[in-house]
Amino acid sequence: MNILERESLLDELKTSNRNWDFIIIGGGATGLGIAVDASSRGYSTVLLEQADFAKATSGRSTKLVHGGVRYLQNGDIALVWEALHERGYLRKNAPHLVKNQRFIIGNYKWWEKPFYTIGLTLYDLLAGTMSLGRSKPMSRKDVIKSIPQIVRKHLKGGVVYHDGQFDDSRLAMNLMQTAREHGALVVNHTGVIKLLKDAGGQVCGVVAEDKISGGSFSLEGKCIINATGIFVDSIIQMDDPGKKPLVRPSQGVHLVVDKSFLGGDDAIMIPKTSDGRVMFGVPWHNRVILGTTDVPVKEFVLEPKAMNEEVEFILETAGRYLTKKPERKDVLCVFAGLRPLAAPKSNSDGTKTKEISRSHKLLASPSGLVTITGGKWTTYRRMAEDTVNMSLKTKGLAFRRCLTRDLKIHGCLEHPDRNDHMYIYGTDREKIIRLQEEKREYGEKLHPDLEFTIGEVVWAVRKEMARTVDDVLARRVRILYLDARLSIAVAPKVASIMAAELGKDKGWEQQQINDYTEMAQAYIL
Ligand SMILES: Cc1cc2nc3c(=O)[nH]c(=O)nc-3n(C[C@H](O)[C@H](O)[C@H](O)COP(=O)(O)OP(=O)(O)OC[C@H]3O[C@@H](n4cnc5c(N)ncnc54)[C@H](O)[C@@H]3O)c2cc1C
């Protein structure tokens, strides 16, 4: 990859005159997974993302690679079985990003220990050889040792189970790089504004707009995939104006607090909140993520905002289980994401979103546009396999076998040193260290209270297509999510490093600082 990779990829796209096998719209988990799948099978592939990779839902998850204990409670065995197996493939192919995490359920009633031990043993059995470890009952003493801050009054014991835990937007970057390594042309900040159709009414290309330097261009392709998450209906409308909406968004909010609120390395799982959901407190990059909520919303936006009731609900629920009760002033970041739930046809408006299916929905329109939505980060690989298979059939392309079950994801490294914050880069860590050795200032920290370096920003621009301060702080180094206030404080420095890399002037720097500051305010309580 050269320094301005995004720009040279765009030039290649504009001048290539090819009829691509696959044009994928959307660079979240789903679209990136499809780009990896199609390109690794040898199909010529393009992916266009209107904002940044994982800017929407895929950067705002609970960061779990899981079968979904909640879906087991609901009796959705097939969904859990599939997700547990996908969890296993992802852990094998991206071990630098997916870690085996212990989750503790504290028991306050006599029947809870046998009940959850049996349920979670079934969870382990469904994972089969892909199990991450056996679920076990725990004594009261061991629960307190694992979660030092757990409320002790009436605590009888607990159950421990294992699931996967990851960094969502970092995985998105590595999927982008994996697709690139297999020849896919993947670009961010380039949105699809129109679909092209041939004389027979079949969709045969797209018109795209470069959101950074302006201007539009068209591309021809055989399989056009709509993988735009909560935005799928806007692409469906381009294909068939007047078509009924497919997606009902549901908002989920998380709060990030200091790790001392749990007091250890294990996660806590609250199996039944007052609204009948589960809630997690999960250690993540030396902090704890608390969440989430599930509230139907009407707006389809890139920057959803947490509602006061959601924040209060999380604080109140966490406060019932933790002796060090988090308060508003303790919140380092609040973030909201929108689930692209595929609404079943029979749903009336009053249906609670947590009851809507979490499995994915895949359909081909009469014009040949293939739309994929719903699902989970955990199952992105399987969703991609299904999508590519269906597209090949729809368009009559020669079938080539899916390879992604055993395909290593960019950066793949067994047993990374998780005490070093740069473990998230996997095999790229060594290259960033070499970059830092090239120029002394690259090794300097962005801020005395943060571990991240100037070199990481340079790397993000050169190798990970970061083009805005938001791209760097929210999804490459994640400072926005770890401490939103601090992220605003380092924005000027990041803007100046980026300006030097990208050849931008002071006006650009100031605009970036203003845009970032305005956006990041919404992540502060
Ligand atoms: C609160 C919450 C917690 C979750 N937690 C978990 C979890 O712990 N584990 C798990 O497995 N799953 C979890 N999920 C589910 C998971 O995050 C989603 O299923 C997944 O990220 C969806 O990915 P996607 O690519 O379909 O959508 P998105 O990530 O939204 O990507 C769609 C992309 O399409 C782009 N786009 C839109 N229109 C256009 C256009 N015209 N041209 C080009 N690009 C366009 C958007 O900018 C966006 O980047 C969670 C979801 C939520 C909301």
XYZ file of C-alpha atoms and ligand atoms in Angstrom:
578
model
C 0.000 0.000 0.000
C 1.365 3.454 -0.776
C 0.882 6.605 1.250
C -2.290 7.843 -0.419
C -3.789 4.429 -1.003
C -7.391 5.552 -0.905
C -6.798 8.155 -3.589
C -4.913 5.769 -5.900
C -7.647 3.152 -5.460
C -10.221 5.750 -6.477
C -8.169 6.628 -9.572
C -8.004 2.947 -10.449
C -11.779 2.634 -10.002
C -12.557 5.661 -12.149
C -10.287 4.625 -15.016
C -10.616 0.836 -15.000
C -13.650 0.397 -17.304
C -14.167 -3.114 -15.905
C -17.375 -4.987 -15.409
C -16.803 -6.014 -11.784
C -18.092 -9.360 -10.512
C -19.149 -7.796 -7.197
C -19.932 -4.211 -6.189
C -20.678 -4.062 -2.461
C -22.404 -1.028 -0.967
C -21.543 -0.508 2.725
C -18.332 -0.998 4.719
C -19.574 -2.318 8.057
C -19.091 -5.890 9.291
C -21.461 -7.277 6.668
C -20.093 -5.504 3.581
C -16.456 -6.032 4.563
C -17.144 -9.721 5.228
C -18.643 -10.039 1.745
C -15.638 -8.257 0.198
C -13.301 -10.737 1.927
C -15.423 -13.706 0.855
C -15.870 -12.681 -2.799
C -12.269 -11.542 -3.352
C -10.780 -14.620 -1.683
C -12.857 -16.809 -4.031
C -11.188 -14.939 -6.910
C -14.062 -12.679 -8.005
C -13.206 -9.099 -8.969
C -14.613 -7.023 -6.126
C -15.265 -3.392 -5.232
C -16.580 -2.077 -1.898
C -17.818 1.476 -1.409
C -18.391 2.957 2.046
C -20.066 6.366 2.275
C -18.429 7.371 5.584
C -15.732 5.286 7.254
C -15.400 1.534 7.815
C -17.453 0.644 10.926
C -18.622 4.263 11.320
C -22.219 3.102 11.829
C -23.439 0.104 13.870
C -20.275 -1.973 13.463
C -18.187 0.360 15.637
C -20.804 0.619 18.389
C -21.398 -2.969 19.507
C -21.009 -4.499 22.985
C -17.759 -5.999 21.594
C -18.837 -9.611 22.188
C -18.202 -12.532 19.879
C -20.911 -14.684 21.309
C -23.568 -17.270 20.759
C -26.001 -15.135 22.720
C -27.047 -16.525 26.091
C -30.213 -14.442 25.778
C -31.236 -16.178 22.552
C -30.785 -19.503 24.335
C -33.214 -18.266 27.008
C -35.617 -17.531 24.128
C -35.160 -21.062 22.778
C -33.492 -19.936 19.528
C -31.180 -22.969 19.453
C -30.286 -22.830 15.733
C -29.199 -19.184 15.988
C -27.081 -19.905 19.057
C -25.502 -23.002 17.464
C -24.548 -21.062 14.343
C -23.167 -18.096 16.295
C -21.126 -20.337 18.624
C -19.491 -22.003 15.636
C -18.816 -18.656 13.980
C -17.313 -17.495 17.278
C -14.884 -20.417 16.988
C -13.831 -19.577 13.407
C -13.307 -15.927 14.270
C -11.250 -16.738 17.327
C -9.101 -19.055 15.182
C -8.661 -16.577 12.309
C -8.244 -13.330 14.299
C -6.783 -14.430 17.664
C -5.094 -11.038 18.103
C -8.505 -9.363 18.349
C -10.810 -12.019 19.783
C -10.096 -13.037 23.330
C -11.536 -15.717 25.581
C -13.466 -13.808 28.255
C -14.828 -15.184 31.557
C -18.352 -13.978 32.406
C -19.698 -14.278 35.937
C -23.377 -14.464 36.854
C -23.890 -13.714 40.550
C -26.692 -15.756 42.151
C -28.968 -14.209 44.755
C -31.664 -16.929 44.891
C -31.147 -20.619 45.745
C -32.413 -21.926 42.388
C -30.241 -19.677 40.217
C -27.015 -21.661 40.517
C -28.425 -25.009 39.236
C -30.630 -23.192 36.686
C -27.803 -21.204 35.064
C -25.303 -24.067 35.357
C -27.641 -26.324 33.362
C -28.472 -23.627 30.790
C -24.844 -22.674 30.271
C -23.764 -26.322 30.051
C -26.162 -26.591 27.121
C -24.461 -23.467 25.686
C -21.087 -25.264 25.966
C -22.491 -28.428 24.409
C -23.856 -26.457 21.447
C -20.359 -25.051 20.848
C -19.014 -28.626 20.683
C -15.287 -28.668 19.922
C -15.417 -24.873 19.483
C -16.135 -24.373 23.195
C -13.956 -21.735 24.863
C -14.159 -23.439 28.264
C -16.627 -25.240 30.522
C -19.266 -23.328 32.480
C -19.051 -24.060 36.206
C -20.861 -23.232 39.420
C -18.881 -20.964 41.759
C -18.771 -20.471 45.508
C -19.664 -17.083 46.990
C -15.998 -16.572 47.877
C -14.849 -17.212 44.296
C -17.479 -14.857 42.861
C -16.220 -12.066 45.118
C -12.635 -12.853 44.113
C -13.581 -12.593 40.419
C -15.751 -9.465 40.685
C -14.464 -7.656 43.790
C -17.101 -4.940 43.417
C -20.133 -7.262 43.250
C -22.903 -6.575 45.775
C -22.449 -9.145 48.568
C -25.767 -8.846 50.412
C -27.777 -12.082 49.780
C -25.088 -13.284 47.307
C -25.181 -17.095 47.395
C -22.627 -17.995 44.730
C -22.483 -17.823 40.993
C -21.776 -19.416 37.625
C -18.878 -18.737 35.269
C -19.096 -19.171 31.493
C -16.852 -18.264 28.567
C -17.506 -16.169 25.478
C -15.473 -14.128 23.004
C -14.647 -10.444 23.398
C -13.163 -8.233 20.657
C -12.513 -4.789 19.245
C -15.161 -4.210 16.583
C -13.759 -1.363 14.481
C -10.228 -2.803 14.619
C -11.619 -6.035 13.165
C -13.317 -3.965 10.463
C -9.923 -2.422 9.533
C -8.335 -5.854 9.391
C -11.156 -7.178 7.191
C -10.626 -4.213 4.860
C -6.906 -5.073 4.690
C -7.664 -8.776 4.121
C -9.959 -7.922 1.214
C -7.260 -5.625 -0.221
C -4.724 -8.440 0.012
C -7.047 -10.569 -2.107
C -7.272 -7.854 -4.755
C -10.536 -6.130 -3.759
C -10.759 -2.363 -4.310
C -12.148 -1.079 -1.036
C -12.652 2.646 -0.394
C -14.184 4.723 2.365
C -15.844 8.166 2.139
C -17.419 7.176 -1.173
C -21.205 6.788 -1.187
C -23.528 5.200 -3.718
C -26.077 7.770 -4.886
C -27.763 5.893 -7.730
C -28.199 2.386 -9.163
C -27.724 1.778 -12.900
C -30.051 -0.550 -14.806
C -29.770 -2.185 -18.242
C -32.456 -2.252 -20.935
C -34.014 -5.327 -19.302
C -34.398 -3.534 -15.952
C -31.577 -5.508 -14.322
C -29.327 -3.610 -11.965
C -25.891 -3.411 -13.641
C -23.892 -0.780 -11.799
C -23.798 2.185 -9.459
C -23.068 5.894 -9.445
C -20.813 6.849 -6.537
C -19.728 10.127 -5.020
C -16.314 10.863 -3.516
C -17.238 12.634 -0.260
C -13.735 13.977 0.286
C -12.699 15.562 -2.986
C -16.180 15.705 -4.530
C -17.251 14.469 -7.954
C -19.114 11.363 -8.988
C -18.301 8.419 -11.221
C -20.047 5.242 -12.349
C -19.059 1.600 -12.130
C -20.444 -1.442 -13.900
C -20.934 -4.723 -12.083
C -22.667 -8.101 -12.239
C -23.617 -8.682 -8.587
C -24.649 -5.508 -6.767
C -24.930 -6.046 -3.008
C -26.774 -3.794 -0.617
C -25.031 -4.291 2.752
C -25.863 -0.944 4.295
C -27.227 -2.086 7.683
C -29.954 0.228 8.946
C -29.725 2.125 5.643
C -30.730 -0.787 3.358
C -34.124 0.746 2.661
C -32.549 3.842 1.078
C -30.788 1.611 -1.502
C -33.937 -0.509 -1.975
C -35.795 2.732 -2.725
C -33.242 3.524 -5.480
C -34.073 0.124 -6.979
C -37.804 0.102 -6.413
C -39.291 3.403 -5.191
C -42.283 2.848 -2.947
C -41.134 -0.542 -1.622
C -42.100 -1.193 2.033
C -39.314 -0.760 4.639
C -37.427 -3.900 5.577
C -35.631 -2.676 8.694
C -36.794 -1.461 12.080
C -33.930 0.205 13.928
C -33.520 -0.438 17.622
C -31.141 1.685 19.661
C -28.632 0.290 22.127
C -26.611 2.501 24.448
C -23.380 1.768 26.340
C -21.522 3.636 29.062
C -17.752 3.392 29.464
C -16.387 3.713 33.000
C -13.097 3.084 34.782
C -12.132 -0.568 35.291
C -12.234 -0.148 39.075
C -16.043 -0.390 38.885
C -15.659 -4.157 38.382
C -12.314 -4.444 40.095
C -11.000 -7.479 38.160
C -10.490 -8.968 34.717
C -13.739 -10.934 34.587
C -16.968 -9.631 33.059
C -20.314 -9.559 34.845
C -23.525 -10.720 33.229
C -26.863 -9.644 34.693
C -29.315 -12.233 33.357
C -32.544 -10.358 33.984
C -32.863 -6.603 34.202
C -36.088 -4.867 35.256
C -37.188 -4.802 31.585
C -36.444 -8.514 31.137
C -33.185 -8.151 29.193
C -29.602 -9.113 29.933
C -26.955 -6.537 30.753
C -23.165 -6.781 30.659
C -20.234 -5.114 32.356
C -17.244 -6.068 30.203
C -13.584 -5.138 30.661
C -12.286 -3.483 27.481
C -8.962 -1.689 26.932
C -8.514 -0.963 30.641
C -12.061 0.345 31.022
C -15.460 -1.298 31.548
C -18.309 -1.160 29.045
C -21.783 -1.241 30.630
C -24.818 -1.986 28.492
C -26.974 -2.203 26.628
C -30.517 -0.992 26.005
C -33.001 -1.926 23.272
C -35.364 0.881 22.308
C -37.250 1.180 19.019
C -36.401 4.415 17.198
C -37.580 6.028 13.984
C -34.460 7.879 12.837
C -31.850 6.282 10.563
C -28.723 8.308 11.343
C -24.943 7.839 11.391
C -24.615 9.505 14.798
C -27.485 8.292 17.018
C -27.774 9.967 20.421
C -28.252 8.275 23.789
C -31.519 9.134 25.513
C -31.513 10.188 29.133
C -33.771 7.256 30.152
C -31.298 4.798 28.624
C -28.387 6.308 30.556
C -30.363 6.275 33.805
C -31.464 2.686 33.223
C -27.874 1.464 32.781
C -26.584 3.406 35.802
C -29.470 2.216 37.960
C -29.119 -1.446 36.925
C -25.323 -1.454 37.354
C -25.749 0.251 40.720
C -27.930 -2.596 41.948
C -25.179 -5.153 41.328
C -22.000 -3.161 42.039
C -20.949 -1.739 45.406
C -19.049 1.085 43.701
C -22.094 2.541 41.994
C -21.340 4.379 38.762
C -22.770 7.883 38.511
C -23.067 10.305 35.596
C -19.808 12.011 36.546
C -17.956 8.678 36.236
C -18.948 8.110 32.625
C -15.948 8.465 30.294
C -18.004 7.943 27.153
C -21.608 7.268 26.217
C -22.277 5.793 22.790
C -25.361 4.669 20.931
C -25.757 2.228 18.046
C -28.684 1.189 15.891
C -29.442 -2.502 15.334
C -30.587 -3.268 11.815
C -33.314 -5.643 12.915
C -35.068 -7.337 10.061
C -38.727 -6.844 10.913
C -41.000 -9.807 10.205
C -43.939 -8.870 7.982
C -46.522 -9.499 10.684
C -45.023 -6.987 13.132
C -47.341 -4.298 14.247
C -45.822 -1.076 15.571
C -46.259 -2.087 19.162
C -43.948 -5.126 19.018
C -40.974 -4.839 21.325
C -37.732 -4.882 19.351
C -36.043 -7.365 21.650
C -38.557 -9.923 20.404
C -37.706 -9.343 16.736
C -35.472 -11.972 15.165
C -31.714 -11.410 15.434
C -31.009 -13.686 12.495
C -30.139 -12.156 9.142
C -32.393 -11.501 6.207
C -31.156 -12.035 2.651
C -33.208 -11.272 -0.427
C -32.867 -10.681 -4.154
C -35.140 -8.149 -5.866
C -36.604 -8.766 -9.360
C -33.864 -6.453 -10.719
C -31.168 -8.689 -9.199
C -30.167 -6.334 -6.354
C -29.177 -8.532 -3.394
C -29.879 -7.083 0.056
C -28.488 -8.468 3.327
C -29.362 -7.079 6.739
C -29.874 -8.056 10.371
C -27.598 -10.635 11.988
C -24.702 -9.976 14.323
C -21.016 -9.108 14.145
C -20.320 -12.659 15.335
C -22.037 -14.175 12.300
C -20.693 -11.746 9.653
C -18.652 -14.531 7.954
C -21.630 -16.842 7.545
C -23.776 -13.918 6.331
C -21.108 -13.140 3.729
C -20.951 -16.762 2.560
C -24.747 -16.913 2.157
C -24.789 -13.565 0.312
C -22.070 -14.487 -2.172
C -23.673 -17.883 -2.829
C -27.082 -16.323 -3.437
C -25.623 -13.613 -5.717
C -23.766 -16.164 -7.842
C -26.995 -18.093 -8.286
C -29.067 -14.973 -9.002
C -26.635 -13.749 -11.657
C -25.613 -17.164 -13.005
C -21.901 -16.700 -12.317
C -19.616 -19.753 -12.133
C -19.566 -21.116 -8.567
C -16.324 -21.107 -6.615
C -16.113 -22.536 -3.109
C -16.097 -20.282 -0.017
C -12.692 -20.235 1.716
C -13.246 -17.999 4.733
C -13.686 -20.628 7.460
C -9.941 -21.173 7.356
C -8.830 -17.809 6.007
C -6.518 -15.902 8.341
C -7.544 -12.291 8.865
C -4.922 -9.551 8.393
C -2.827 -9.196 11.552
C -3.562 -12.755 12.726
C -1.250 -13.507 15.659
C -1.619 -16.186 18.325
C -1.026 -15.152 21.960
C -0.409 -11.414 21.579
C 0.857 -9.590 24.676
C -2.351 -7.929 25.853
C -0.469 -5.842 28.406
C 0.896 -3.826 25.482
C -1.859 -1.574 24.102
C -0.541 -2.213 20.562
C -1.604 -5.880 20.693
C -4.663 -4.928 18.643
C -2.462 -4.556 15.546
C -1.406 -8.218 15.659
C 1.459 -8.770 13.193
C 1.339 -5.071 12.199
C 2.615 -4.107 15.668
C 6.217 -4.829 14.647
C 5.806 -2.633 11.559
C 4.455 0.270 13.649
C 7.380 -0.088 16.033
C 9.752 0.087 13.041
C 7.917 3.202 11.830
C 8.351 4.751 15.280
C 12.063 4.042 15.105
C 12.312 5.864 11.748
C 11.538 9.240 13.288
C 11.951 9.917 16.997
C 8.769 11.989 17.352
C 6.646 9.091 16.006
C 7.360 7.238 19.243
C 6.041 10.108 21.386
C 2.678 9.859 23.101
C -0.301 11.851 21.833
C -1.074 12.865 25.428
C 0.660 12.123 28.765
C -2.466 10.291 30.039
C -2.787 8.097 26.940
C -0.681 5.208 25.715
C -1.263 5.954 21.994
C 1.564 7.418 19.914
C 2.009 9.857 17.021
C 3.270 6.898 14.974
C -0.129 5.204 15.304
C -1.828 8.224 13.729
C 0.687 8.199 10.867
C 0.069 4.457 10.430
C -3.708 5.000 10.411
C -3.393 7.537 7.587
C -0.867 5.573 5.542
C -2.110 2.021 5.994
C -5.699 2.141 7.237
C -7.231 4.866 5.040
C -8.009 7.262 7.915
C -8.943 10.603 6.339
C -10.604 12.554 9.156
C -9.815 13.151 12.825
C -12.951 11.147 13.627
C -11.612 8.191 11.581
C -8.491 8.140 13.763
C -9.869 8.922 17.217
C -13.086 6.892 16.994
C -12.130 3.791 14.993
C -8.315 3.435 14.616
C -7.125 4.187 18.174
C -10.543 4.352 19.910
C -9.731 7.270 22.221
C -13.250 8.654 21.685
C -14.695 5.500 23.258
C -12.143 5.344 26.077
C -12.402 8.955 27.182
C -14.443 11.340 25.050
C -13.230 14.506 26.842
C -9.597 13.556 26.428
C -10.234 12.776 22.762
C -11.368 16.390 22.215
C -8.189 17.567 23.935
C -5.959 15.573 21.530
C -7.952 16.416 18.378
C -5.751 19.460 17.451
C -2.590 17.349 17.655
C -4.131 14.565 15.574
C -5.367 17.105 13.004
C -1.889 18.575 12.669
C -0.212 15.130 12.234
C -2.814 14.221 9.621
C -2.444 17.541 7.789
C 1.295 16.932 7.441
C 0.671 13.411 6.078
C -2.107 14.401 3.694
C -0.663 17.753 2.576
C -3.549 19.796 3.986
C -3.514 23.445 5.108
C -4.382 25.178 8.397
C -7.958 25.779 7.258
C -8.483 22.021 6.862
C -6.974 21.400 10.307
C -9.305 23.909 11.970
C -12.349 22.532 10.165
C -11.443 19.013 11.290
C -11.043 20.145 14.905
C -14.406 21.947 14.798
C -16.237 19.006 13.197
C -14.724 16.505 15.591
C -15.379 18.591 18.703
C -19.006 19.102 17.750
C -19.527 15.374 17.140
C -17.653 14.166 20.229
C -19.686 16.408 22.571
C -22.538 13.939 22.188
C -20.330 11.199 23.735
C -19.975 13.178 26.978
C -22.695 13.184 29.663
C -25.994 -1.658 20.656
C -25.560 -2.816 19.830
C -24.771 -3.808 20.394
C -24.372 -4.889 19.624
N -23.529 -5.805 20.173
C -23.117 -6.858 19.451
C -22.192 -7.765 20.006
O -21.706 -7.600 21.124
N -21.836 -8.825 19.256
C -22.329 -9.037 18.005
O -21.993 -10.053 17.401
N -23.177 -8.156 17.417
C -23.556 -7.076 18.105
N -24.392 -6.146 17.553
C -24.817 -6.329 16.171
C -23.754 -5.864 15.166
O -23.084 -4.728 15.628
C -24.417 -5.582 13.821
O -25.180 -6.676 13.433
C -23.410 -5.281 12.721
O -22.444 -4.353 13.136
C -24.129 -4.759 11.491
O -23.191 -4.514 10.482
P -23.621 -3.981 9.065
O -22.404 -3.966 8.225
O -24.776 -4.764 8.571
O -24.150 -2.504 9.322
P -23.324 -1.153 9.565
O -22.174 -1.354 10.468
O -24.300 -0.120 9.950
O -22.704 -0.830 8.149
C -23.457 -0.329 7.071
C -22.591 0.673 6.340
O -23.228 1.058 5.130
C -22.832 2.384 4.869
N -23.732 2.976 3.876
C -25.021 3.340 4.043
N -25.519 3.863 2.903
C -24.512 3.835 1.993
C -24.398 4.254 0.638
N -25.413 4.824 -0.003
N -23.203 4.088 -0.003
C -22.145 3.514 0.640
N -22.201 3.122 1.935
C -23.368 3.266 2.599
C -22.900 3.055 6.242
O -22.153 4.236 6.297
C -22.362 1.949 7.141
O -20.986 2.093 7.425
C -24.783 -5.017 18.282
C -25.570 -4.017 17.713
C -25.933 -2.909 18.476
C -26.711 -1.818 17.867
